[in-house]
Amino acid sequence: MEKKFKKPFPPNREVKKNWRKMKLTLVFTLLVLVTFGKSYSQGTNLSLNFKNADIREVLQSIEDQTNYIFLYKDEIFDFSKKFSVDFENKNFEEILNAICRQANVDYEIRNRQVILKAKSDRTGNEFAMESKTVSGKVADSSGAPLPGVTVVVKGTTNGIITDVDGKYTLNKVPGNATLVFSFVGMKSQEITVTGRTTIDVVMQEETVGIEEVVAIGYGTESKKKLTTSVAKFKADQMEELPITNIADAFSGQISGVLAENGVGTPGSSPVIRIRGYGSINAGSEPLYVIDGMMANSEQFAALNPKSIESVDILKDAAAGAIYGSRAGNGVILVTTKKGKSGEARFSFNATYGVQEVTNKVDVLDRDQWLSLVREAYSNDGIDLPDFYNRDNSEFANTNWQDEIFRTSPYQNYQLSATGSSGKVQYYIAANYLDNEGIVLTTYSKNFSSNGNFDVKLNPKLTVGLTYNASHTKERVNESMSGFGHGSGGYGISGGIIQQALWFAPIIPVYTDNGDYGQYMQGEFANYFTKGYANPVCNLKETHDTYSKNNIMGRLYLNYEPLDGLSFNTSLSGTAYSYYREWYVSPYLAGNNSPYANFSNPVYEKINSGQTNGMTSSYTADAYIEYKRRIADDHQIDVIAGYSRQYTGSRSTTAKSSANDRGTSNALDPIDAYDNYYQPNIYGAALVLGSGSYDENAFESVFSRINYSYKDKYMFMASIRRDGSSKFAPDERWGFFPAVSGAWRISEESFMKDVKWVNELKLRTSYGVSGNDQFGNYAWQGTVDYSGLYTYGTTDSGSSGTGKTLVPSTIENRHLKWETNTQINIGTDASLFDNRVNLTADYFIKKTKDMLLYRSLPLENGITSSLFDNIGNMTNKGIELDLNTINIKSNNFSWTTNLTFTKIKNKVSDVFTSTGEIQYKAGTSASGFGSAIRIIEGHPMFEIYSYKVLGTFETQEQLDSYPRANNALIGDVMIEDYNKDKQINTDDLQPMGHVLPDFTYGLTNTFKFKNIDLTVVIDGSHGASKVVSCLRQAALMRTAENTLQSFYDDRYRQGETGHHMAYASTKATGARHWNMSYFIYDASYTRIKNVVLGYNLPERLCNKLLVNGLRFSVGVQNLHTFTDYPLYNPQANSYNGEAGTAQFGVDVGEYPLSRIYTIGVNLTF
Amino acid sequence: MNILCPESIQLVLTLLFNSKNTVMKYINRYLIIILLVFVFTGCNDNFLDRTDPETLSYDKFYTTEDDFQAALNACYSSLKDQVENLLTFNDEMTDNVFLHRYNATSDLYYFDQCNVPTSSSTIKDFWGACYSSIAYANLVITRITGSEVSEATQKVFTDEAKFIRAYSYFNLVRIYGGVPKYEKEITDLNEVYEVGRSSVEDIYDFIISDLTDAADIDSERTSEQAAEAKGKATSDVVKALLGKVYLQQHDYSNAIATLSDLITNSGLSLEENPENLYDADDPYNNNETMLAINYERVSGQSSPFTNWTLPKFSSGILPNVTSSDNGDGEYNIEPSILAKFSLQDKRRSLIDSADITVGADVIRYYYTKKYLDLETTSAGYSAADFIVLRYADVLLMYADALNQNDQTSGAYTYINEVRSRAGLGPLPTGYTKDQMNDALANERQLEFFLEGDRWFDLSYRGIDYLEKTLNSFFPDSYNTTDASIEDYEELFPLPADEVDLKPDVLTQNSGY
C-alpha cells in the first residue's frame, strides 16, 4: 500500500510520479524523504511479522504502517543478516527498541524521522559537518542526458532532481557523503563524494528486483497471490531461439501446453492445445488475446516473436472464466513490448540460418527397385518386357527426396526503439522474417511493425495506442499433402511429399529433350499407368501464393480519479485480409490428358483463380477497478466491466477450371503465354465466381473480486455473462462463474522455523467456461430459394415455371455452447533458498453438451442430421513444472527446468444410436474402413486397423484361413478378429490411440561468465499414428517405389515369416487395406533447441559505445529419437480442427526442418 | 460503426469534442469518457441478432403470397423424390421388368429379387421423400394462417398442401402400413423421437379428411388461378385420388359415388393415340392426363426416367446422345410379359427393343418408350414426365369398384372404353366377378405398364392374389426364377436406420 504524500518532495509533479513508481517497484536502496503535514502519535501500535527478512523490508513495513521515516546509511547494517520479528499490536517504541537491538544500531527520533546510527558512531551526525557544492551530469547508457533523476545525499533529506540537460547541483554535501542517484526503470547508484565537486553518472537499466506479475485478463496479479493455474512465458526464454512463431518456443517448456507443428510449411503455426482436447467437433483452439484484443490463430501466428514481451496461459477454467464462452480450451494472453522511459534506446537483432530436412526416408534406389520389378514379372509369370531387359546403368537413378528437398536460408531481423519524450513513452519495432522452405519453391516472408505509445495527459489520465501490422507473402502448394492420386486443389494429383517417396527412381527429373520425366509419357508410357505428376514439376508448375495483411490496433484510456479507483476503456480493431492467386502452368495443366510438358504446353487446361478475403473485428470494452488495502490486513481488488465484439468475414473467389480457357489464343504458345496466360484468371474464357460472408457478435458483462487476508489467504471469484449471436435467442446468454482460493502456508507462524521452505502455497479452483467454435449460424433454419419447378407448358393451362422455397436446414432452438467445468488443485513451492521451484497441478476437466452431428429421424422431413449438444468428455491430468538452480556461483550457474504432463481422456457419452463416431484416415478407398474412431467409454481418437498375421505361405493356409479380396499365396494374411470366417470391416481391431500418454520437456541453461548455453529437449510418449500415405508403398508393385523396410519384409517364394505381400505387377489381395503396418508408434524425444551465446563484457561495450552486444549460435530440431518412419512424429494432417475431427493421420506432411542459426543482438 | 450503436457514439463524440457545448462547461470532460463505457450497454437491441447472409432463414419467409406460392412449388417438386421410387416398388418388384445384370450391386437388385432388406436405401429414401413432402405441406398449412395471404387464397393454398400431404401419406400407408402421423409443422424436435406409428385406419381417416377438404378447390380459385391450375391439385385430381383411396380401403360405395361424379361431370376423355400421353415436352397436350410430375431438359429439373428405362450399353436410341450408355438398364421389360400385349394392342407400340453386344453374346433388351425423350442431349437429363393420375385410371377404378360391389355387368362399359382406345375389342360378356377381377388386373397391367401401379394394384386385390400372380410368374422371370412372395411381404420394411433412432416407438413390420 502506498503512503499518502500530502506535500511532495521535491515539489515537482513529474518527480512525484517517479517517486511513486519507485515505491511501486520496491527500490529499497533509496531513502524515503518526505515531510508529513500530519502530526504523529507516539502511542502508535502496529503489527509486524517477518521471517528471514532483510532489515530494509522490516523498516519498510514500519514506514508503511506508521508515519515514521527511517534515515540511515547502508553501511551501518549487515544486510547478510536476516531478521525474524513477530509483533502483534505492539507499541512503536517497543518494536523499535527490539529491532535496533537485533540490528545492533542506535536510533534517534526527530519529529517523524527516525535516524538510525551505527552503535560505534559516537561523533554525532553528519548534518553538521563542513560541506561543499557538488554538481554533475547524469546520462543514460547511450550517453543521452537523463532529466528527472533524483540525487540525494544518502541519509539526509538533501536532494534535487536533474534538469532537462541531465544536470544537477547539490549544495551542502559533506566531504565523506554518499550520493544516491535513482530513476524509475534504472538501477540506483551510490557514489561516494570523497572530496570531489563534479560527479558525472551513467545510469544502467534496471532488470531485476521486480516481483513477477502475471496477466489474468482485465488486469494483473502477482504470482505469489495467484489462486488459479496460470503459466507465464517471458520473452527472454525465447529471444535466442531460431523460431518463426512464438508457439514454437512453447514446446516442452510449459506443462499442460502442447504445441505441435503438425504441418511444417513455412509460415504455418503450430497447433496449440491447453490441457488436451476439450472437444470433438467444435474446435479445441485456445482463445487468443493480444494486448487485450481478441484474435484468431492466424493473427497470433503473424506476430513476430521478437515483439513479444510475455505470454500468459490461463490453464484452468477459473482463470479463463473471465473470458466466458470462449475460454473452454484455455486462454493465451499475449503482451507485446511496451515503452520504457528515458532517452531513446535502440536494439538490433539479427538471426541468419540455414535449414535442411531433419531426415530422409529410406526407399529403394534404382538397382533395388529394378530387382523388385524383375521379381514382380517373374512372380506373375509374365515375360520381362525388353524395356527392363537392359543394364541398370541405362536407367536414371533419381532420389526424389533429394530433388524436392533443399538447404534453404532463414533470416530474421528486428530493429526497435524505446524511450520517452515528454509525456510520451514509446516502443516501436520493425521486423523482417524470410523463411525459405526446405521444399522446393516454398517460402514465407513477413514484414511487420508494432508499437506502443503511452501518453500521460495528466496525473490521472493516460491514453495509449498499441498497433501491430504485418504483411506476409507465402508460396505453398495445396497439393503438397493429400492422399494417393486424389486431386489437389487445382485438378492436379495431390500428395507431392508422399509421391516423392514412391515415384520410381528410374524416371529422370528431366528427360534428354528437356521435358519433365513423367509417368505415362515417352518411353515410360507403357509401364506406368498411374497419373502421378513428377514431384519437381508439380512444385514448379503449380503457382500458389498468398499475400496476407494483418492490422490490429487498440486505443485505450485509463482514468484514476482517486487512488485505487480506475476506469479503463478501450476500442480495438483488427483487420486480416488476404489475397490468394494460383495457376497451374501449361507444362503441367491437365496432368495427363493430354500430356502436358515443355514440348507440349496445354494452354486450354490452365487452371487458375484468385481469392480475396477479409476478416475484421472490433471490440469495445470498459471496466472499473477498485483496489484497496483496508486496515492493513485486507487487500481487495474488484473489477466490473462490459465488452462487446463484432467479427465479420467475407471472401470472393473467381476461378477458371481446366477447359474454361478456350484454345483460341494458343496459336503461338510463347506469345500467348506471355500476353494472355498470365498467372491470373484474365485469360480465361469462362470465369466462375463465388463468395462467402459471415459474422458474429458478442456482448458480455463480467466481474471479479480478489481478496487476500494478510497476504496469506487468497480468494477469487468471478462471473461473466456472455451473449453470443451464434445461438438461438433463448440460449443466447450463458453464465460462467468461477471461484478459487489459495493459502500461503509459508506465511504461517508455524512455518517460520522451517528454513528450507521459502514459499509454499496451496491453490484450488473451480470454474465454468464455454466453447463456441463452430459455424456462426448453426442453430438457424434456412431455406433454399434457388430451385425451380415447372408445372407444364403455359399453353396447356399450367402456371409455367416458379421458384421453389425448400427448407434446407432445421432450426435448433436448443443449441448452446459446450460447457467446460474444471476443478484444479495445485501447489507452488520455492525451497532451499529459492533454488528449487515446483508448480504441480491436478485437474479434472469435464466437457458437457459436446457439439456433434446427431442423426435425426427423417420424419422431420428437412434434414438427416442436426448439430446438437450430445456428448460428454473428461480430461484428467497432472502437470509438473520443476525449476532448479543446480549451481550458482559468481562465474558459473546451471539451471534446469523440467515439465511433465499426463492427461487421461475419456469420451463418457456419445448420444448417437451407435455410441460411436468413425472417421476415415484420409482415404475412403475400398477396404480401408474407418481407422479413427470415437467410442463411448474410450479415449477419443482410437486407431482401428486389420492386424497382419503374416503372409499366406501355403495352399493349405489359403484354403483354411479366411482371406480378403481373393488373396493368393504371398498375399497378406489378416487376423479374423471376430472369428466369423470372413474378412471384412468388422475385423478392424483397436491398435492404439492417437493422444499421447504423457509429454515432457527438459531445459538446461548453463552460464559461465559471459557465455551461456541453453538446451531444450521435448518429448511425447504413447501416441500412435496412421501413416496412411505409405499405402502406395505397400503395394509392392511395378508402378511405385517402396520403403526399404517393406522391401526387406516382402514375401519371397520358399521363405517364411514375412509380413508384406509378394512383388507383383498389380495389386492383389488386401495389401493396401487399412493394415497394421501403417500404424506407427509416434513417441519421440527431441533435442528441440540448442543455443550458445556470448555477451560482450560491459567494459568492452563501453569502449565500443554500445549498451550491449551478444552473439549466439543455435540449432533447432537437432535430433529426434523415434521409431516413426517419416519426417515428423508430430505430423497431423487434419489437426483435429473443427468439423474435421480426424486426428492422428499422416498423409505425407511437409517435413520439419533442422535450422542452424547465428545471431547478433546489439543495443545502443 | 453502425453496430456500435451510432446514436450513442455520436452523442458521446459531440459531448467530448464540441467545446462550445455548454454542458462541457459544467461536466468534467473525463466523466463523459467514463459515460462512454456505459452507453454501450444502452443499445444492445439487435446487436446479437445475426442471420446467415449467405442463405435465407425460413423465419423470414412464409409471409407473402409469393412466399407461399414458392413453398407450394416446392411441395409439388418434392413429389419427384416420391414418384422416382414408384417404378421400383411397383414394376421392379413385380412381373413387369427386371434389372440389368451389370447393375447387380444396385439397391434395385433387392426389389428385382423380391427380397428387400431393412437396410435398403430405396426403403429409406422413399420414407424420407414422403415425409419431406409432408413437412413442406405442413409448413404451408401451419404458417399460412395469419400471413399476408388473402383468406380466399389461403384456402386454395391450404387445400393444395392437403392434397400433397394426402398423396404422401397414401404412398406411405400402401408401402409401410401405419406410419407416424404429423398434422402440423414440427416445432419441437423432440417430437420426432416420440411419435410412434398410427394405425392404418387412422392414416386413411386423415387422408380422406384432407382430400374431402380439398375436393372443392376449383370453386375457391379465382378465374385467374383456375386458368393456371393445370399441373396442380384441381377438384378432379383430388376426387380421383379420393376415389383411389376409397377403393384401396374397399369402401366401394364411396368409391363409386366419387368416381361416377368424375366420369359424369369432369369433361375428361381418353386420348385417342396413347403415344401422345408421353410427350416429354407437354404432358397436358390431351384431355386425359390429370396430374403429371413435369420435368424439364435443364439441370435441376431434369428427369432420370429416360436413362433408367433404356437398356444398359444401348446407343443410338437417343439421336442427340453420343455416348454408348443411353441407358442404365434399371427397368428392362420381362420378355415373358410381352406376350400379354396382343399384336393389335396400340400399347405394344410403346415397347421397343435394342440388341446389345455383351462379350460374345448379342442380347435383345426390351424397353418402354413412355419415358423416351428424343431431344435430350444427355440420357440422365431428359424431360420425360411421370404421370400420377389420368382418366383411364378413373375408368378402370370405377369398373373395379362396380365389380367389387357385385355390379360386374356395369363394369364392362368402362373397361371396354379403355380397351377400345387401345384398339382392342370388348371383353366377352358373362364374366364372373373373379373373371372380371382378373380382367381388370390384366388391363391395368397393360395400361399402366411402367407407370408405378402394378404392386399397388395386385396388393389391393389381397395378399393371396399378389402371391398367386407373382409366384406363378417367377419361374418365367428373366432374373428371378427362384424368388417368391410370402405373406409378410404384403408390406415393405421400415428403414432400419429410422427404427434404430427411435426403437421404442417405431416398431418394425413383422417378418423383417
PDB file of C-alpha atoms in Angstrom, chain A residues 457-458 461 557 559 561 567-571 618 620-624 642 644-646 691-699 701 723-727 729 732-733 776-777 779-785 788-793 795-799 801-814 854-862 866 913, chain B residues 1-5 28 30-31 33-34 36-38 40-41 43-44 47-59 61-62 66-67 69-74 76-77 80 124 127-128 131-132 135-136 139 160 180 182 186 188-190 192-193 195 226-232 281-285 292-294 296 300-301 498 500-502 506:
ATOM      1  CA  LEU A 457      -2.163  13.541 -20.311  1.00  0.00           C
ATOM      2  CA  ASN A 458      -2.272  14.443 -16.656  1.00  0.00           C
ATOM      3  CA  LEU A 461      -5.378  10.228 -17.184  1.00  0.00           C
ATOM      4  CA  LEU A 557      -7.737   5.146 -21.830  1.00  0.00           C
ATOM      5  CA  TYR A 559      -8.522   7.314 -15.682  1.00  0.00           C
ATOM      6  CA  PRO A 561      -9.955   9.817 -10.247  1.00  0.00           C
ATOM      7  CA  PHE A 567     -11.655   3.338 -15.174  1.00  0.00           C
ATOM      8  CA  ASN A 568     -10.266   1.560 -18.156  1.00  0.00           C
ATOM      9  CA  THR A 569     -11.808   1.585 -21.549  1.00  0.00           C
ATOM     10  CA  SER A 570     -10.542   0.570 -24.930  1.00  0.00           C
ATOM     11  CA  LEU A 571     -11.563   0.297 -28.500  1.00  0.00           C
ATOM     12  CA  TYR A 618     -13.717  -4.654 -33.324  1.00  0.00           C
ATOM     13  CA  ALA A 620     -15.122  -2.165 -27.235  1.00  0.00           C
ATOM     14  CA  ASP A 621     -14.650  -2.812 -23.591  1.00  0.00           C
ATOM     15  CA  ALA A 622     -14.606  -0.950 -20.362  1.00  0.00           C
ATOM     16  CA  TYR A 623     -14.098  -1.852 -16.784  1.00  0.00           C
ATOM     17  CA  ILE A 624     -13.828  -0.242 -13.422  1.00  0.00           C
ATOM     18  CA  TYR A 642     -18.608  -4.670 -20.121  1.00  0.00           C
ATOM     19  CA  ARG A 644     -18.888  -6.136 -26.989  1.00  0.00           C
ATOM     20  CA  GLN A 645     -17.346  -7.519 -30.078  1.00  0.00           C
ATOM     21  CA  TYR A 646     -18.221  -7.868 -33.709  1.00  0.00           C
ATOM     22  CA  GLY A 691     -18.322 -15.636 -52.328  1.00  0.00           C
ATOM     23  CA  SER A 692     -18.793 -16.059 -48.636  1.00  0.00           C
ATOM     24  CA  TYR A 693     -19.923 -13.796 -45.877  1.00  0.00           C
ATOM     25  CA  ASP A 694     -20.474 -14.423 -42.224  1.00  0.00           C
ATOM     26  CA  GLU A 695     -20.390 -12.532 -38.980  1.00  0.00           C
ATOM     27  CA  ASN A 696     -20.826 -12.911 -35.272  1.00  0.00           C
ATOM     28  CA  ALA A 697     -21.293 -10.675 -32.292  1.00  0.00           C
ATOM     29  CA  PHE A 698     -20.679 -10.937 -28.580  1.00  0.00           C
ATOM     30  CA  GLU A 699     -21.845  -8.891 -25.703  1.00  0.00           C
ATOM     31  CA  VAL A 701     -20.600  -8.257 -18.657  1.00  0.00           C
ATOM     32  CA  GLY A 723     -24.301 -13.194 -25.097  1.00  0.00           C
ATOM     33  CA  SER A 724     -23.466 -14.625 -28.479  1.00  0.00           C
ATOM     34  CA  SER A 725     -25.105 -14.293 -31.844  1.00  0.00           C
ATOM     35  CA  LYS A 726     -24.195 -17.877 -32.600  1.00  0.00           C
ATOM     36  CA  PHE A 727     -27.041 -19.275 -30.563  1.00  0.00           C
ATOM     37  CA  PRO A 729     -32.306 -16.302 -28.840  1.00  0.00           C
ATOM     38  CA  ARG A 732     -28.031 -16.903 -26.297  1.00  0.00           C
ATOM     39  CA  TRP A 733     -26.899 -15.871 -22.847  1.00  0.00           C
ATOM     40  CA  ASN A 776     -21.888 -18.813 -36.883  1.00  0.00           C
ATOM     41  CA  TYR A 777     -25.384 -19.832 -37.811  1.00  0.00           C
ATOM     42  CA  TRP A 779     -28.888 -23.052 -34.905  1.00  0.00           C
ATOM     43  CA  GLN A 780     -30.727 -21.364 -37.706  1.00  0.00           C
ATOM     44  CA  GLY A 781     -33.167 -22.986 -40.044  1.00  0.00           C
ATOM     45  CA  THR A 782     -32.522 -21.970 -43.598  1.00  0.00           C
ATOM     46  CA  VAL A 783     -34.327 -22.227 -46.868  1.00  0.00           C
ATOM     47  CA  ASP A 784     -33.065 -22.891 -50.322  1.00  0.00           C
ATOM     48  CA  TYR A 785     -34.707 -20.486 -52.707  1.00  0.00           C
ATOM     49  CA  LEU A 788     -37.377 -24.180 -59.940  1.00  0.00           C
ATOM     50  CA  TYR A 789     -40.428 -26.262 -60.635  1.00  0.00           C
ATOM     51  CA  THR A 790     -42.293 -26.262 -63.931  1.00  0.00           C
ATOM     52  CA  TYR A 791     -45.937 -27.299 -63.896  1.00  0.00           C
ATOM     53  CA  GLY A 792     -46.054 -27.784 -67.635  1.00  0.00           C
ATOM     54  CA  THR A 793     -46.257 -25.549 -70.622  1.00  0.00           C
ATOM     55  CA  ASP A 795     -50.313 -23.112 -73.393  1.00  0.00           C
ATOM     56  CA  SER A 796     -51.860 -26.135 -71.731  1.00  0.00           C
ATOM     57  CA  GLY A 797     -53.122 -24.067 -68.814  1.00  0.00           C
ATOM     58  CA  SER A 798     -50.397 -24.559 -66.262  1.00  0.00           C
ATOM     59  CA  SER A 799     -48.710 -21.711 -64.445  1.00  0.00           C
ATOM     60  CA  THR A 801     -42.229 -22.243 -64.003  1.00  0.00           C
ATOM     61  CA  GLY A 802     -41.954 -20.983 -60.446  1.00  0.00           C
ATOM     62  CA  LYS A 803     -39.276 -20.760 -57.794  1.00  0.00           C
ATOM     63  CA  THR A 804     -39.257 -23.301 -55.027  1.00  0.00           C
ATOM     64  CA  LEU A 805     -38.862 -22.451 -51.382  1.00  0.00           C
ATOM     65  CA  VAL A 806     -37.361 -25.512 -49.761  1.00  0.00           C
ATOM     66  CA  PRO A 807     -36.466 -25.628 -46.083  1.00  0.00           C
ATOM     67  CA  SER A 808     -32.879 -26.899 -46.177  1.00  0.00           C
ATOM     68  CA  THR A 809     -31.712 -26.967 -42.570  1.00  0.00           C
ATOM     69  CA  ILE A 810     -33.783 -27.259 -39.498  1.00  0.00           C
ATOM     70  CA  GLU A 811     -33.800 -24.821 -36.691  1.00  0.00           C
ATOM     71  CA  ASN A 812     -32.324 -25.988 -33.400  1.00  0.00           C
ATOM     72  CA  ARG A 813     -33.539 -23.599 -30.772  1.00  0.00           C
ATOM     73  CA  HIS A 814     -31.849 -25.645 -28.055  1.00  0.00           C
ATOM     74  CA  ARG A 854     -26.813 -36.183 -34.360  1.00  0.00           C
ATOM     75  CA  SER A 855     -28.823 -38.285 -36.762  1.00  0.00           C
ATOM     76  CA  LEU A 856     -32.385 -37.101 -36.896  1.00  0.00           C
ATOM     77  CA  PRO A 857     -35.339 -39.293 -37.822  1.00  0.00           C
ATOM     78  CA  LEU A 858     -36.164 -38.476 -41.438  1.00  0.00           C
ATOM     79  CA  GLU A 859     -39.754 -37.883 -40.372  1.00  0.00           C
ATOM     80  CA  ASN A 860     -38.770 -34.288 -39.686  1.00  0.00           C
ATOM     81  CA  GLY A 861     -38.739 -34.027 -43.468  1.00  0.00           C
ATOM     82  CA  ILE A 862     -35.950 -31.492 -43.685  1.00  0.00           C
ATOM     83  CA  LEU A 866     -28.531 -31.841 -36.760  1.00  0.00           C
ATOM     84  CA  SER A 913     -27.595 -44.519 -31.930  1.00  0.00           C
TER      85      SER A 913
ATOM     86  CA  MET B   1     -19.764   1.512 -36.971  1.00  0.00           C
ATOM     87  CA  ASN B   2     -23.499   1.106 -37.029  1.00  0.00           C
ATOM     88  CA  ILE B   3     -23.107  -1.986 -34.916  1.00  0.00           C
ATOM     89  CA  LEU B   4     -21.684   0.067 -32.123  1.00  0.00           C
ATOM     90  CA  CYS B   5     -24.921   1.898 -31.788  1.00  0.00           C
ATOM     91  CA  ASN B  28     -15.831  17.066 -16.161  1.00  0.00           C
ATOM     92  CA  TYR B  30     -13.451  12.735 -18.235  1.00  0.00           C
ATOM     93  CA  LEU B  31     -16.730  11.877 -16.724  1.00  0.00           C
ATOM     94  CA  ILE B  33     -15.419   9.357 -21.209  1.00  0.00           C
ATOM     95  CA  ILE B  34     -16.488   7.138 -18.392  1.00  0.00           C
ATOM     96  CA  LEU B  36     -18.880   6.163 -22.909  1.00  0.00           C
ATOM     97  CA  VAL B  37     -18.291   2.942 -21.100  1.00  0.00           C
ATOM     98  CA  PHE B  38     -21.866   2.654 -20.085  1.00  0.00           C
ATOM     99  CA  PHE B  40     -22.621   0.734 -24.855  1.00  0.00           C
ATOM    100  CA  THR B  41     -24.906  -1.141 -22.556  1.00  0.00           C
ATOM    101  CA  CYS B  43     -28.054  -0.001 -27.126  1.00  0.00           C
ATOM    102  CA  ASN B  44     -27.897  -3.737 -27.317  1.00  0.00           C
ATOM    103  CA  PHE B  47     -26.707  -6.441 -31.757  1.00  0.00           C
ATOM    104  CA  LEU B  48     -26.763 -10.164 -31.185  1.00  0.00           C
ATOM    105  CA  ASP B  49     -29.274 -10.928 -33.921  1.00  0.00           C
ATOM    106  CA  ARG B  50     -27.249 -12.237 -36.806  1.00  0.00           C
ATOM    107  CA  THR B  51     -28.700 -14.267 -39.579  1.00  0.00           C
ATOM    108  CA  ASP B  52     -26.712 -16.019 -42.232  1.00  0.00           C
ATOM    109  CA  PRO B  53     -26.188 -13.542 -45.063  1.00  0.00           C
ATOM    110  CA  GLU B  54     -25.404 -16.347 -47.472  1.00  0.00           C
ATOM    111  CA  THR B  55     -28.598 -18.272 -47.028  1.00  0.00           C
ATOM    112  CA  LEU B  56     -32.124 -17.359 -46.164  1.00  0.00           C
ATOM    113  CA  SER B  57     -33.588 -18.145 -42.829  1.00  0.00           C
ATOM    114  CA  TYR B  58     -37.045 -19.616 -43.092  1.00  0.00           C
ATOM    115  CA  ASP B  59     -38.191 -17.431 -40.293  1.00  0.00           C
ATOM    116  CA  PHE B  61     -40.162 -16.406 -45.293  1.00  0.00           C
ATOM    117  CA  TYR B  62     -43.721 -17.708 -45.309  1.00  0.00           C
ATOM    118  CA  ASP B  66     -45.207 -15.217 -53.401  1.00  0.00           C
ATOM    119  CA  ASP B  67     -43.507 -16.985 -50.498  1.00  0.00           C
ATOM    120  CA  GLN B  69     -46.605 -19.995 -53.876  1.00  0.00           C
ATOM    121  CA  ALA B  70     -42.881 -20.838 -53.849  1.00  0.00           C
ATOM    122  CA  ALA B  71     -43.421 -23.107 -50.853  1.00  0.00           C
ATOM    123  CA  LEU B  72     -46.187 -24.898 -52.743  1.00  0.00           C
ATOM    124  CA  ASN B  73     -43.985 -25.172 -55.813  1.00  0.00           C
ATOM    125  CA  ALA B  74     -41.518 -26.944 -53.537  1.00  0.00           C
ATOM    126  CA  TYR B  76     -45.041 -30.335 -55.987  1.00  0.00           C
ATOM    127  CA  SER B  77     -41.361 -30.507 -56.821  1.00  0.00           C
ATOM    128  CA  LYS B  80     -40.364 -36.108 -57.758  1.00  0.00           C
ATOM    129  CA  LYS B 124     -35.055 -45.212 -46.591  1.00  0.00           C
ATOM    130  CA  TRP B 127     -39.620 -42.827 -46.428  1.00  0.00           C
ATOM    131  CA  GLY B 128     -37.632 -39.592 -46.321  1.00  0.00           C
ATOM    132  CA  TYR B 131     -42.005 -37.107 -45.077  1.00  0.00           C
ATOM    133  CA  SER B 132     -40.281 -34.229 -46.844  1.00  0.00           C
ATOM    134  CA  ALA B 135     -43.124 -31.393 -43.848  1.00  0.00           C
ATOM    135  CA  TYR B 136     -43.256 -28.885 -46.708  1.00  0.00           C
ATOM    136  CA  LEU B 139     -45.194 -25.657 -43.216  1.00  0.00           C
ATOM    137  CA  GLU B 160     -53.262 -27.832 -52.402  1.00  0.00           C
ATOM    138  CA  PRO B 180     -46.110 -41.790 -37.660  1.00  0.00           C
ATOM    139  CA  TYR B 182     -47.684 -35.283 -38.287  1.00  0.00           C
ATOM    140  CA  ILE B 186     -42.800 -29.764 -36.084  1.00  0.00           C
ATOM    141  CA  ASP B 188     -40.115 -29.195 -31.048  1.00  0.00           C
ATOM    142  CA  LEU B 189     -37.618 -31.621 -32.499  1.00  0.00           C
ATOM    143  CA  ASN B 190     -38.079 -33.993 -29.587  1.00  0.00           C
ATOM    144  CA  VAL B 192     -39.894 -36.724 -33.962  1.00  0.00           C
ATOM    145  CA  TYR B 193     -38.263 -39.037 -31.472  1.00  0.00           C
ATOM    146  CA  VAL B 195     -44.222 -40.038 -32.215  1.00  0.00           C
ATOM    147  CA  ALA B 226     -58.208 -21.514 -62.393  1.00  0.00           C
ATOM    148  CA  ALA B 227     -56.667 -20.676 -65.733  1.00  0.00           C
ATOM    149  CA  GLU B 228     -53.261 -21.740 -64.403  1.00  0.00           C
ATOM    150  CA  ALA B 229     -54.361 -24.783 -62.435  1.00  0.00           C
ATOM    151  CA  LYS B 230     -53.037 -27.470 -64.765  1.00  0.00           C
ATOM    152  CA  GLY B 231     -50.354 -29.452 -63.023  1.00  0.00           C
ATOM    153  CA  LYS B 232     -51.778 -28.584 -59.626  1.00  0.00           C
ATOM    154  CA  ASP B 281     -42.423 -31.551 -73.563  1.00  0.00           C
ATOM    155  CA  ASP B 282     -46.125 -31.182 -72.906  1.00  0.00           C
ATOM    156  CA  PRO B 283     -47.823 -33.590 -70.537  1.00  0.00           C
ATOM    157  CA  TYR B 284     -51.154 -31.788 -70.903  1.00  0.00           C
ATOM    158  CA  ASN B 285     -51.448 -31.911 -74.686  1.00  0.00           C
ATOM    159  CA  ALA B 292     -48.153 -35.359 -64.143  1.00  0.00           C
ATOM    160  CA  ILE B 293     -44.891 -34.548 -62.453  1.00  0.00           C
ATOM    161  CA  ASN B 294     -43.227 -32.419 -65.040  1.00  0.00           C
ATOM    162  CA  GLU B 296     -37.507 -30.146 -67.980  1.00  0.00           C
ATOM    163  CA  GLY B 300     -32.029 -29.161 -61.530  1.00  0.00           C
ATOM    164  CA  GLN B 301     -35.325 -30.023 -63.172  1.00  0.00           C
ATOM    165  CA  GLU B 498     -35.103 -44.952 -38.624  1.00  0.00           C
ATOM    166  CA  ASP B 500     -32.636 -47.621 -34.724  1.00  0.00           C
ATOM    167  CA  LEU B 501     -33.117 -43.943 -33.990  1.00  0.00           C
ATOM    168  CA  LYS B 502     -36.363 -44.467 -32.109  1.00  0.00           C
ATOM    169  CA  LEU B 506     -41.091 -47.262 -34.180  1.00  0.00           C
TER     170      LEU B 506
END
